[in-house]
Coordinates of C-alpha atoms and ligand atoms in Angstrom, one line a residue:
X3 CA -1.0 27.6 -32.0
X4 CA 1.5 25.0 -31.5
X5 CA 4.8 25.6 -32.7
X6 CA 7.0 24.2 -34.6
X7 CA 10.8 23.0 -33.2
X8 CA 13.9 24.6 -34.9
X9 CA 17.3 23.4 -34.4
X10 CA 20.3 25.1 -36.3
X11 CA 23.0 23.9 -38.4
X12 CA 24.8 22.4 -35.4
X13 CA 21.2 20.5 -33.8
X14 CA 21.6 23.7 -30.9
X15 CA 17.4 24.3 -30.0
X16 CA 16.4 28.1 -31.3
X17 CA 12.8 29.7 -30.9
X18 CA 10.3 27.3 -31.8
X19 CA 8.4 29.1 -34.6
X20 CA 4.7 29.5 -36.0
X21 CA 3.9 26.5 -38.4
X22 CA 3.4 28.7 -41.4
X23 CA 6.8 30.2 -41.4
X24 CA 8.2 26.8 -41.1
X25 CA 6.0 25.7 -44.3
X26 CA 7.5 28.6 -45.9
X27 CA 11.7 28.0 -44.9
X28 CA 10.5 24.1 -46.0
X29 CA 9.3 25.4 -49.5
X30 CA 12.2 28.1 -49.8
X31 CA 14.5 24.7 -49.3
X32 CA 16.4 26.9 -46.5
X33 CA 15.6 24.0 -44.0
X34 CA 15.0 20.4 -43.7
X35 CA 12.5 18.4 -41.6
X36 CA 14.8 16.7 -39.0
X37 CA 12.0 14.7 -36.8
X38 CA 8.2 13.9 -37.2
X39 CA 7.5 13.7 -33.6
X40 CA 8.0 16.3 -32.2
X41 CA 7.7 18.1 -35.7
X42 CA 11.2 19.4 -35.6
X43 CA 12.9 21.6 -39.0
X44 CA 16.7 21.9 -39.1
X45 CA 18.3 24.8 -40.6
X46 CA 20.5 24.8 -43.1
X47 CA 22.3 27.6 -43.0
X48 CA 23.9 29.1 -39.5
X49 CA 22.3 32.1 -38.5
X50 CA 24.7 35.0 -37.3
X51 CA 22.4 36.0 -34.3
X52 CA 20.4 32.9 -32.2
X53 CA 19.2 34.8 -29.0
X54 CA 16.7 32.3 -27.7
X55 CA 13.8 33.4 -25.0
X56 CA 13.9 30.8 -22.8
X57 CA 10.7 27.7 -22.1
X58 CA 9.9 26.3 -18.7
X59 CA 8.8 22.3 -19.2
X60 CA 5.7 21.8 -16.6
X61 CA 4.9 18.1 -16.2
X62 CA 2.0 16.9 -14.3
X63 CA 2.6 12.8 -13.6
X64 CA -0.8 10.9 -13.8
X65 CA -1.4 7.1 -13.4
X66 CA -2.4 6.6 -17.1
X67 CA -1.4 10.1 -18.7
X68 CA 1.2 12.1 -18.1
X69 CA 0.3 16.0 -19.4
X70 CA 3.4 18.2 -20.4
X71 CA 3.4 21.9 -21.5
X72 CA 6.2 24.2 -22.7
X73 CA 5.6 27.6 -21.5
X74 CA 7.0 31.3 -22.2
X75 CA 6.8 32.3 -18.7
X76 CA 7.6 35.9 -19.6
X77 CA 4.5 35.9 -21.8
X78 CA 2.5 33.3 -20.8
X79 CA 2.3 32.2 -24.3
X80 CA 2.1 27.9 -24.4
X81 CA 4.3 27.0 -27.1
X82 CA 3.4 22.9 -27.0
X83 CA 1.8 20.5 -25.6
X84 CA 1.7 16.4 -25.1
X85 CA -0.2 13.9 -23.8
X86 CA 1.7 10.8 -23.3
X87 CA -0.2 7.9 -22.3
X88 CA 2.0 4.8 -20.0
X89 CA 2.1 1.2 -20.1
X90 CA 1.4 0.3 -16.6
X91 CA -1.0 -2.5 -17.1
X92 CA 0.5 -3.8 -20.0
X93 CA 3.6 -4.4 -18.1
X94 CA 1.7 -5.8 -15.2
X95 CA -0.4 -8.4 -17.0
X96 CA 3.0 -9.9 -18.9
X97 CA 4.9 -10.2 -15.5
X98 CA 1.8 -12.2 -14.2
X99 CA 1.7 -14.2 -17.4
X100 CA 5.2 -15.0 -17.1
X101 CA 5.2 -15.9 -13.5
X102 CA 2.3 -18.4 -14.3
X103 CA 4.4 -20.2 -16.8
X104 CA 7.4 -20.2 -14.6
X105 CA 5.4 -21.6 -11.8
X106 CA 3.5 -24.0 -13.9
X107 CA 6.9 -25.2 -15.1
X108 CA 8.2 -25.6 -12.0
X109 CA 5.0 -27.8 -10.8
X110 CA 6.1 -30.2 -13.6
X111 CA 8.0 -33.6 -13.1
X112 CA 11.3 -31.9 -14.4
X113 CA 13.0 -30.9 -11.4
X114 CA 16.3 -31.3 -11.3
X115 CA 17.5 -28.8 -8.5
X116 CA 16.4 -27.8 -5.7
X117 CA 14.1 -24.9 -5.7
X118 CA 15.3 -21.6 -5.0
X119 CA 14.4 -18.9 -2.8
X120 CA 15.3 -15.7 -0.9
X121 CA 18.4 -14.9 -3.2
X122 CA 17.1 -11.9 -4.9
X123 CA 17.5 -8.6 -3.4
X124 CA 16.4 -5.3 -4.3
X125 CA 18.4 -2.7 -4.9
X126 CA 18.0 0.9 -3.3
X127 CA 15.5 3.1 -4.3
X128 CA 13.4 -0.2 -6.3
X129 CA 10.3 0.9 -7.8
X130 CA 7.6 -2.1 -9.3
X131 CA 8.9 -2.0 -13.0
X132 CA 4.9 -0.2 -14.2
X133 CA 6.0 2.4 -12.3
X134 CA 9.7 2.6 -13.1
X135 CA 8.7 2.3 -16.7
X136 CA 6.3 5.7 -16.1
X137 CA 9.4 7.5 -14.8
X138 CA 11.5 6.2 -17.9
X139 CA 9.0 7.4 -20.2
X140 CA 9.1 11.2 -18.9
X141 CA 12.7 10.7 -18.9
X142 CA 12.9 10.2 -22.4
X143 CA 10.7 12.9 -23.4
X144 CA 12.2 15.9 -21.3
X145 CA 15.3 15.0 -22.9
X146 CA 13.8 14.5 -26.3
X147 CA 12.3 17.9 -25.9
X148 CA 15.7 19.7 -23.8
X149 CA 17.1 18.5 -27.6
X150 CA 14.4 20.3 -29.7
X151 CA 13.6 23.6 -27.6
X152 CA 15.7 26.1 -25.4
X153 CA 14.1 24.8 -22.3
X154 CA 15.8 26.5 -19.0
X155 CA 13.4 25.0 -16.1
X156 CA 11.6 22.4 -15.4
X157 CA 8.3 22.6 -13.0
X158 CA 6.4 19.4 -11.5
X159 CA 3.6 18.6 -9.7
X160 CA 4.4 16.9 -6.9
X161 CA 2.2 16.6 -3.9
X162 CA -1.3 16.8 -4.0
X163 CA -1.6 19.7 -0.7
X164 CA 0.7 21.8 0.4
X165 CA 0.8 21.1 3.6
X166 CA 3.2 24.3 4.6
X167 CA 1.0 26.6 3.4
X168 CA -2.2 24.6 5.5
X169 CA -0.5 24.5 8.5
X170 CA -0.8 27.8 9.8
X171 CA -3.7 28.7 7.5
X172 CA -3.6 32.8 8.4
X173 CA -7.2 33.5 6.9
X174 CA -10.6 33.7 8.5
X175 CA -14.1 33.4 7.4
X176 CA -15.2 34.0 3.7
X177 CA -11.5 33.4 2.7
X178 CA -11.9 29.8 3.1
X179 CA -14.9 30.3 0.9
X180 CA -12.6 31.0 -2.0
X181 CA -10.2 33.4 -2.9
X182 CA -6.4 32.7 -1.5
X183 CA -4.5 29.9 -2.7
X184 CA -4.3 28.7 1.3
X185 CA -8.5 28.9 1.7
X186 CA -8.6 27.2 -1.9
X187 CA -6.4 24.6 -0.6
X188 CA -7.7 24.3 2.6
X189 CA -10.6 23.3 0.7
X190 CA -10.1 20.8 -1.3
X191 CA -8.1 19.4 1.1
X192 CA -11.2 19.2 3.3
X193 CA -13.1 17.6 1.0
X194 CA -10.8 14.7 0.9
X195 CA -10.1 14.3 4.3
X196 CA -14.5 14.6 5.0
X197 CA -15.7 12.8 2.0
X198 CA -17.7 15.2 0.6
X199 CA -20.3 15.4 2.8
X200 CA -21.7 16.9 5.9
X201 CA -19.9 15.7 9.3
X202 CA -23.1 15.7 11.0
X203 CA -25.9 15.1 9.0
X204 CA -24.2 12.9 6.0
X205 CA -26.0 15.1 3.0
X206 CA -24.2 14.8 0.2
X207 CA -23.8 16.9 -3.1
X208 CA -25.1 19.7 -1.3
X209 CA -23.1 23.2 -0.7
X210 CA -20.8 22.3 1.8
X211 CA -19.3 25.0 4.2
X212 CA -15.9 24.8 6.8
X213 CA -17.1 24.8 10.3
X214 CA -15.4 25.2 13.6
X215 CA -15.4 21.8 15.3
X216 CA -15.1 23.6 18.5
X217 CA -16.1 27.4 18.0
X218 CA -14.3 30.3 17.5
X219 CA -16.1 32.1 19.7
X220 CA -15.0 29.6 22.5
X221 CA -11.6 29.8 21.9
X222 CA -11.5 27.2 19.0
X223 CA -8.4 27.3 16.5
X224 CA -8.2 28.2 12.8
X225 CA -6.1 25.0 12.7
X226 CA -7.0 22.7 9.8
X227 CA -7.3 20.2 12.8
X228 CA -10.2 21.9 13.6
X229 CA -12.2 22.3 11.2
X230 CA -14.7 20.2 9.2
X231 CA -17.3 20.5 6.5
X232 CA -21.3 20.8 7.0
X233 CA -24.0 21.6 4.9
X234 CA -25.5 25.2 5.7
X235 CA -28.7 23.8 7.9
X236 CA -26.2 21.7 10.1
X237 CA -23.9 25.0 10.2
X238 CA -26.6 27.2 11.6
X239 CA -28.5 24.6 14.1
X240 CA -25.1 24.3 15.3
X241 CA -24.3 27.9 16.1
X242 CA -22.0 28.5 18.8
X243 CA -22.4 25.8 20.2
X244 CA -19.9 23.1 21.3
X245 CA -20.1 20.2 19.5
X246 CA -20.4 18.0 22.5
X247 CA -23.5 19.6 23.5
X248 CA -24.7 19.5 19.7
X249 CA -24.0 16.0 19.2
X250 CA -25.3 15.0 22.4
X251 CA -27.9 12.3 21.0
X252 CA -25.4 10.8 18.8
X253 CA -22.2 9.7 20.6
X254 CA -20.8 7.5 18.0
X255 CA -21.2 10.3 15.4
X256 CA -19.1 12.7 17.7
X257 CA -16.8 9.9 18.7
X258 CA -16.2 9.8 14.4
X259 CA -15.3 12.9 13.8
X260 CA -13.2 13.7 16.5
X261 CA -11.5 10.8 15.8
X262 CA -11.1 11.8 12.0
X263 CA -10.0 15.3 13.1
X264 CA -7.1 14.1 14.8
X265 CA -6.2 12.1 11.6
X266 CA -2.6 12.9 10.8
X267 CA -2.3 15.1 7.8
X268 CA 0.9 13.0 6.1
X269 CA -2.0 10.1 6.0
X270 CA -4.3 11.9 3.8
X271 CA -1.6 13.4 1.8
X272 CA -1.4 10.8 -0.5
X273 CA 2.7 10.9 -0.7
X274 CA 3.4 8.7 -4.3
X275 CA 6.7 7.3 -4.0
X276 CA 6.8 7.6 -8.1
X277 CA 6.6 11.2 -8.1
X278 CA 9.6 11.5 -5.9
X279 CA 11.9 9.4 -7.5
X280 CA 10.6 11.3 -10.7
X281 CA 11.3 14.5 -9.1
X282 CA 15.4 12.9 -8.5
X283 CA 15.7 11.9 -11.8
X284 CA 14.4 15.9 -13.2
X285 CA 17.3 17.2 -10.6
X286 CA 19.4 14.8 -12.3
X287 CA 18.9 16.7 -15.6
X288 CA 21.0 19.7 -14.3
X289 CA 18.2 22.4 -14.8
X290 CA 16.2 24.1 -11.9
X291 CA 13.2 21.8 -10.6
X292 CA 10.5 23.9 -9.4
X293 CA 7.9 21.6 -7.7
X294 CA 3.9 22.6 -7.1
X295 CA 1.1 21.3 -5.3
X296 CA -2.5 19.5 -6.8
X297 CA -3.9 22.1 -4.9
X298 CA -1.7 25.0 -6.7
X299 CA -2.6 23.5 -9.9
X300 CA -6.4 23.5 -9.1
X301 CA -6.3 27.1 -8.0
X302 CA -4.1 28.2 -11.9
X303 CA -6.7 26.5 -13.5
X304 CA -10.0 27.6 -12.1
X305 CA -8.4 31.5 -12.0
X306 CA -7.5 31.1 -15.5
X307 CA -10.9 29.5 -16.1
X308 CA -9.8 26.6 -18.4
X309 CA -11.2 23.1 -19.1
X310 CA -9.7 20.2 -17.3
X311 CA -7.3 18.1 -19.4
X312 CA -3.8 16.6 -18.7
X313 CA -1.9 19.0 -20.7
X314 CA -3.8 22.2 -19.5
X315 CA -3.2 21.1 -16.0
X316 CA 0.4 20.2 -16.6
X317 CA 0.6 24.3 -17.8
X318 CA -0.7 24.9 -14.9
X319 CA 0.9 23.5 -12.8
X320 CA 3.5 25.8 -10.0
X321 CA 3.8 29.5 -9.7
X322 CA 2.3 31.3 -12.8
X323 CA 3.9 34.6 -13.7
X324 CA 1.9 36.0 -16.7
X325 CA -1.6 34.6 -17.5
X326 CA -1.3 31.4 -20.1
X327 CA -2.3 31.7 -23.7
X328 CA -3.5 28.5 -24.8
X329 CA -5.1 29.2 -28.1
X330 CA -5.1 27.0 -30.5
X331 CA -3.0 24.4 -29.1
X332 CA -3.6 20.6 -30.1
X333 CA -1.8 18.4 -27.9
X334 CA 0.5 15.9 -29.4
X335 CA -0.9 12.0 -28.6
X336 CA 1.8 9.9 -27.5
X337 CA 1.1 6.3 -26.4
X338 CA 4.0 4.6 -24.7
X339 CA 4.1 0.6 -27.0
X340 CA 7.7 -0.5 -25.7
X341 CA 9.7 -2.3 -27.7
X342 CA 8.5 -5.5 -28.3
X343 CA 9.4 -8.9 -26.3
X344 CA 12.9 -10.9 -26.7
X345 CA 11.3 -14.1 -27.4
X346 CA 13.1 -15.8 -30.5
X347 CA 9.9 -18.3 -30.8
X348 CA 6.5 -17.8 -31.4
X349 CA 4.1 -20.1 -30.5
X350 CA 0.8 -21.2 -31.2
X351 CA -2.2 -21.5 -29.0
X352 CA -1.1 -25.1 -27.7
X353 CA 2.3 -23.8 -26.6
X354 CA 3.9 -25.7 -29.5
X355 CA 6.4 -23.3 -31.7
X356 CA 4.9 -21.8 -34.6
X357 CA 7.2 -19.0 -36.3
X358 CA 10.6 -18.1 -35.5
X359 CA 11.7 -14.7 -35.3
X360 CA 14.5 -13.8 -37.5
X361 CA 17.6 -13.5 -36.1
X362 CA 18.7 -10.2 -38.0
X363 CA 15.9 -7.0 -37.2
X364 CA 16.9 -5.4 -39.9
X365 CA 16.2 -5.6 -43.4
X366 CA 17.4 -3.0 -46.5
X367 CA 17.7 -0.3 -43.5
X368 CA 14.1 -0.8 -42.2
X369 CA 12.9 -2.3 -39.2
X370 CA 9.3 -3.6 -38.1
X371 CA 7.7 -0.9 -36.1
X372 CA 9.3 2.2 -38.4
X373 CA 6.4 4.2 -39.7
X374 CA 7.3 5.2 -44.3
X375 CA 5.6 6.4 -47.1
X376 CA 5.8 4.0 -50.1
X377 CA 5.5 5.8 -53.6
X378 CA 4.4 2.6 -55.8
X379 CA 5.0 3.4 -59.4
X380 CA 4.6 -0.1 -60.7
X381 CA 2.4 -2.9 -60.4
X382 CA -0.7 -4.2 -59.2
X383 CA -0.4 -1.8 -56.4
X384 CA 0.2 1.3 -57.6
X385 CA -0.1 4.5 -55.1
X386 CA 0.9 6.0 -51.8
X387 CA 0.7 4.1 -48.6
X388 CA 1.8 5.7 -45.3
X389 CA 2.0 3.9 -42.3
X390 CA 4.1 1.5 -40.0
X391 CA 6.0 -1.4 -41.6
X392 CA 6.4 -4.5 -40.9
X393 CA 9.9 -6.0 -42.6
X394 CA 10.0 -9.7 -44.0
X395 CA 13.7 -10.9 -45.1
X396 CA 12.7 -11.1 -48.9
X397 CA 12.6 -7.0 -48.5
X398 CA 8.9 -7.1 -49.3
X399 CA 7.6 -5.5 -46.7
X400 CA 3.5 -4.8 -45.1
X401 CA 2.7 -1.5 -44.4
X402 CA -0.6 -1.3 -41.9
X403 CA -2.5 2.1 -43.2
X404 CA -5.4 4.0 -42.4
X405 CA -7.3 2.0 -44.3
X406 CA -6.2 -1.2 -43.4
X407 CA -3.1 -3.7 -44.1
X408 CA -1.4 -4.0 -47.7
X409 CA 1.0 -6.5 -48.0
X410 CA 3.9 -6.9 -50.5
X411 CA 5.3 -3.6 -51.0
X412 CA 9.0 -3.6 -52.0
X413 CA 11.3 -1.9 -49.6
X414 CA 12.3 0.4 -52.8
X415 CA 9.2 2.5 -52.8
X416 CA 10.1 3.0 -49.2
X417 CA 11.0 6.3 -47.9
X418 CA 11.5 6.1 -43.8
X419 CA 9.2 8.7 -41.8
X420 CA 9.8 8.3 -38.5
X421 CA 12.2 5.2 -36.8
X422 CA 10.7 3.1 -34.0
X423 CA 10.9 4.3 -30.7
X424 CA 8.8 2.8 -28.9
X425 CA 6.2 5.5 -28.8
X426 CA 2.7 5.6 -31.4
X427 CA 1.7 9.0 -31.9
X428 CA -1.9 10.6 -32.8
X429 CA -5.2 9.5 -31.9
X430 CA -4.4 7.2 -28.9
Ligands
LIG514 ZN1 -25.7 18.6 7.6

């Protein structure tokens, strides 16, 4: 079950607890509800003793979705989880937009200086701002969540093989099958680097198996160099024998995989400059970084044997020391929306200006973007509406519900929710 944040009387993170026993401090009036996402309670009286077991944030960056998990590593027990979806093409498409109007400006008989170039630099460590904006996002919600829970670790994935451990692969024979975490990620990284399929023949969705390029039995290595995957008829017609001799009819197929053999394993090891300068800003947070491998993650997850999603990898992902309990855990949506543009003008489909934006954001205490819950009493429009507001300057404000847009409610039936952040919540 997810649980429910608690912070005490002076916002210090306790022991998230079960939902119900929130419900019931809620009713009792001995605590107040302090955030909506993250559900967060505050207490309102200070309690005498506030042990706290501490949580271990696991992360596991993705392109599109980010997964995080809070885990009891003592008991294995997952105490919440979080999807949060990231901009990245959104940001993209309005940088291209932009640089089309700039350039189409420039094109224009309106020049009035000369042109300039070459006078911007970059500064150190300069990331393309889609993916700068994917490390601010997990920024934000470690901290967020360092606020809410007694988190004491943090754990990423951060490569996708562990090299290290493939190296000097000290296993033979059926361990490569399955088994240890260095077979299992000998594996997969095989399959990468051989495109799932047979070396020599080419088959393809067919049970592959890690060959010897050059025999064991004449001195070939267990280094991951050397070996290749073929599909079990290959494997057997090839026997003993060296693979010059096997691929004797086919020179250009033997030139290609010795070739790809020799491929340098920092080539295929996908290194993501994103994930390193996430993993710098984590260090920054003061808490001990642990970092894992794809291939580690892979390995939790199948021993645990638990459906692939973002936040059950993200659980998964380093060193586990108890196995996870993941029942009953609904993973919170979030869906990064940014924060709106700066432009003062809106304009119209010819270009020409249409609607100003007002000056002032907000009005009677709200602002466009906060999600309320209007009680009307009065009126034509009598009845509850919850959803995200947008605020006019005569303090009659639209509120865009589940079931569509009602317009004209009075900020005083208005009762705030959740402020803008920059961040929608539920389904996608
Ligand atoms: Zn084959």
């Amino acid at each position: 079950m997810s649980k429910v944040f608690v912070i005490d009387t002076e916002k210090r993170p306790l022991n998230p607890i079960h939902p119900a026993q929130a419900r019931q401090l809620l009713r009792n009036k001995k605590a107040g509800v302090f955030r909506n996402f993250p559900f967060t309670i505050i207490l309102k009286e200070s309690l005498s003793d506030s042990s706290v077991s501490p949580l271990k944030l696991k992360l596991d960056p993705g392109a599109k979705t980010t997964g995080i998990a809070l885990v009891n590593d003592i008991t294995g027990e997952v105490v919440f989880a979080a999807e949060l979806k990231h901009r990245g093409f959104v940001i993209r498409d309005a940088l291209t937009s932009r640089r089309q109007l700039r350039r189409s400006r420039r094109n224009r008989k309106t020049r009035y200086r000369k042109p300039r170039f070459l006078n911007r630099t970059r500064p150190e460590g300069w990331l393309a701002p889609s993916l700068q904006s994917r490390i601010d996002n997990i920024k934000t919600w470690v901290k967020k969540l360092c606020r809410f829970a007694p988190i004491e670790a943090i754990s990423q994935e951060l490569v996708r093989f562990d090299m290290q451990l493939m190296r000097h692969p000290n296993i033979e024979g059926k361990e490569y099958q399955q088994g240890t975490l260095a077979g299992y990620e000998t594996r997969e990284f095989l399959l990468e680097k051989w495109n799932r399929q047979c070396a020599y023949c080419g088959a393809k969705d067919v049970p592959l198996q890690i060959e010897h390029i050059h025999p064991r039995a004449r001195g070939g290595s267990n280094s991951i160099t050397n070996l290749t995957l073929s599909c079990s008829k290959c494997n057997t017609k090839k026997g003993t024998k060296d693979i010059k001799d096997f691929l004797k009819k086919d020179p250009s197929r033997l030139e290609k995989i010795l070739k790809q053999a020799k491929r340098p394993l920092a080539d295929t090891a996908a290194v993501n400059t994103t994930r390193f300068a996430l993993l710098d800003v984590l260090k920054a947070t003061g808490l001990p970084v642990e970092t894992g491998s794809g291939g580690l993650t892979k390995f939790n997850r199948s021993q645990q044997n638990l459906a692939k999603s973002h936040w059950i990898d993200a659980a998964c992902v380093g060193k586990l020391t108890a196995s996870l309990n993941i029942k009953g855990i609904k993973p919170l949506l979030i869906t990064a929306s940014g924060h709106g543009s700066r432009q003062s003008c809106r304009t119209d489909k010819y270009g020409f200006p249409s609607r100003y934006v007002p000056r002032f954001k907000f009005v009677n205490g709200f602002q466009t973007g906060d999600i309320v819950k209007a009680v009307v009493t009065n009126g034509k429009k009598i009845g509850e509406y919850v959803g995200r507001i947008a605020v006019r300057t005569t303090g009659s404000f639209n509120i865009s519900t589940k079931n569509g847009l009602v317009q004209g409610i009075s900020h005083k039936y208005c009762k705030g929710i959740h402020r803008k952040d920059g961040y929608s919540y539920g389904a996608n």
